[in-house]
Tab-separated table of C-alpha atoms in Angstrom:
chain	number	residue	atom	x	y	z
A	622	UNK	CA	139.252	201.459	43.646
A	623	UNK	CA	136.586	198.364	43.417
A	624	UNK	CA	133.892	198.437	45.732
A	625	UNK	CA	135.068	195.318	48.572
A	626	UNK	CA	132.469	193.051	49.566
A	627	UNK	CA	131.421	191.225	52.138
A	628	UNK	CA	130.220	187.470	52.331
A	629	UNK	CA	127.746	186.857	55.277
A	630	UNK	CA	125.676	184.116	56.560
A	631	UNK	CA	124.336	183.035	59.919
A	632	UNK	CA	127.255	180.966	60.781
A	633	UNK	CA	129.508	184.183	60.996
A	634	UNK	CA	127.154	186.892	61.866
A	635	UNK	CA	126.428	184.170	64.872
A	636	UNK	CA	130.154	183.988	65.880
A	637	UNK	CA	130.761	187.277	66.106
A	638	UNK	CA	127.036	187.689	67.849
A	639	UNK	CA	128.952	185.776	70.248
A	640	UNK	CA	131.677	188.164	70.980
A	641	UNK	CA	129.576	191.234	70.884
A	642	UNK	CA	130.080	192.499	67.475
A	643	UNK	CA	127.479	193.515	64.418
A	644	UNK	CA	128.808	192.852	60.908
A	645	UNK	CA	128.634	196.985	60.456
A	646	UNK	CA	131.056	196.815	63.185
A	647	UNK	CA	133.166	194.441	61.665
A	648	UNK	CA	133.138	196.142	58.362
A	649	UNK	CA	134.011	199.327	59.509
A	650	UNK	CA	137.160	197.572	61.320
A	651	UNK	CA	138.168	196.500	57.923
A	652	UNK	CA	137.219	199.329	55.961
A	653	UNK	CA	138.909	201.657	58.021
A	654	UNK	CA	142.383	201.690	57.127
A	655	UNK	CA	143.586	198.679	59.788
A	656	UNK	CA	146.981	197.234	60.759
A	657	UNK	CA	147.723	193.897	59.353
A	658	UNK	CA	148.410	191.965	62.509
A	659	UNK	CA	149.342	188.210	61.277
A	660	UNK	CA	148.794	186.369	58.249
A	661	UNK	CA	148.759	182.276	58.008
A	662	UNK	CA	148.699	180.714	54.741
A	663	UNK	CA	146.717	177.906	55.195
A	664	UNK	CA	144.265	177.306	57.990
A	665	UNK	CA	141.385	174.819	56.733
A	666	UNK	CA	142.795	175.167	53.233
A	667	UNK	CA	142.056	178.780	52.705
A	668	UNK	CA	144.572	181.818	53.545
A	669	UNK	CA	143.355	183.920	56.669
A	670	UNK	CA	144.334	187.636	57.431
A	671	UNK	CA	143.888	188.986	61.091
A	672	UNK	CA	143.443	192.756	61.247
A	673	UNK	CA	143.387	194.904	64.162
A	674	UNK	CA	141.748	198.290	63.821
A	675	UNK	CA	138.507	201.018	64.547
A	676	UNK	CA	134.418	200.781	64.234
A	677	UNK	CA	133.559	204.866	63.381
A	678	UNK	CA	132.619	204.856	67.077
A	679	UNK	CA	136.268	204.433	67.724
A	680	UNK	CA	135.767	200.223	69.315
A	681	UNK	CA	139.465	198.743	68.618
A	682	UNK	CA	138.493	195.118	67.229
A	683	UNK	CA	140.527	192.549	65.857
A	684	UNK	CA	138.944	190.879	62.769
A	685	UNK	CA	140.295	187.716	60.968
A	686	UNK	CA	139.075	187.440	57.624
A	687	UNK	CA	139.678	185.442	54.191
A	688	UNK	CA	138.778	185.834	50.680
A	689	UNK	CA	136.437	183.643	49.135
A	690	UNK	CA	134.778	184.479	45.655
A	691	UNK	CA	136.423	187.665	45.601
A	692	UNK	CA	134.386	188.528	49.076
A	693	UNK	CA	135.904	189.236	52.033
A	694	UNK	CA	134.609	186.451	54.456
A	695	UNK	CA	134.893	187.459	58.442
A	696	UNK	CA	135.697	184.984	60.342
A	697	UNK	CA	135.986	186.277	63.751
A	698	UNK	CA	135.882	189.488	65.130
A	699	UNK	CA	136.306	190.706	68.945
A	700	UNK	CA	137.936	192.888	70.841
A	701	UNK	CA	141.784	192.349	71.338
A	702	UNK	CA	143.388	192.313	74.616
A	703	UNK	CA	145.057	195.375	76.059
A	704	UNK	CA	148.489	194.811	74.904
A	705	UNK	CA	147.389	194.806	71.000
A	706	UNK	CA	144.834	197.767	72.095
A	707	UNK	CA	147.946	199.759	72.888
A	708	UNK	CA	150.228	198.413	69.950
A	709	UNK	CA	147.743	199.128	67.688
A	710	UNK	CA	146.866	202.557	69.207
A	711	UNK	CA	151.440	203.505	68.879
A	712	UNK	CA	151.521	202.274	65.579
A	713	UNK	CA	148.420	204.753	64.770
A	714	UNK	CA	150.590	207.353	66.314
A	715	UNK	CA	153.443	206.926	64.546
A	716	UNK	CA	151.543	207.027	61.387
A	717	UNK	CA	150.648	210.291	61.617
């Protein structure tokens, strides 16, 4: 499997600064086997996937992301309300 990279830059590592997530965090949340949550074609020109799953400390996050020079790009990243929390934590469940 290729090695999947990530694009940073202030702009996002601010954003998600804002909602109390580290790009490690966010990374982890992607790398780490998530549940696609939604997916919207076009949003600003550019497809965007929203993914809902675990930092290695166990933190549920949601992270949106899209693909830009063959890097993933995070767009946003925080942590979901209760309801996805607990859909997110079933569907792990019945996964197993």
């Amino acid at each position: 499997m290729d090695e999947l990279n990530f694009e940073w830059d202030d702009a996002n590592i601010g954003h998600i600064a804002q909602h109390e997530v580290t790009p490690d965090e966010a990374e982890e949340t992607i790398l780490s086997n998530p549940i696609e949550f939604d997916f919207e074609p076009d949003v600003e020109g550019e497809p965007r996937w929203t993914y809902v799953g675990e930092t290695l400390a166990s933190r549920i996050l949601l992270v949106l992301i899209t693909m830009r020079s063959e890097k993933i790009r995070v767009v946003t990243a925080f942590e979901p309300i209760k309801r996805i929390k607990t859909l997110y934590l079933q569907s792990k469940v019945e996964q197993q």
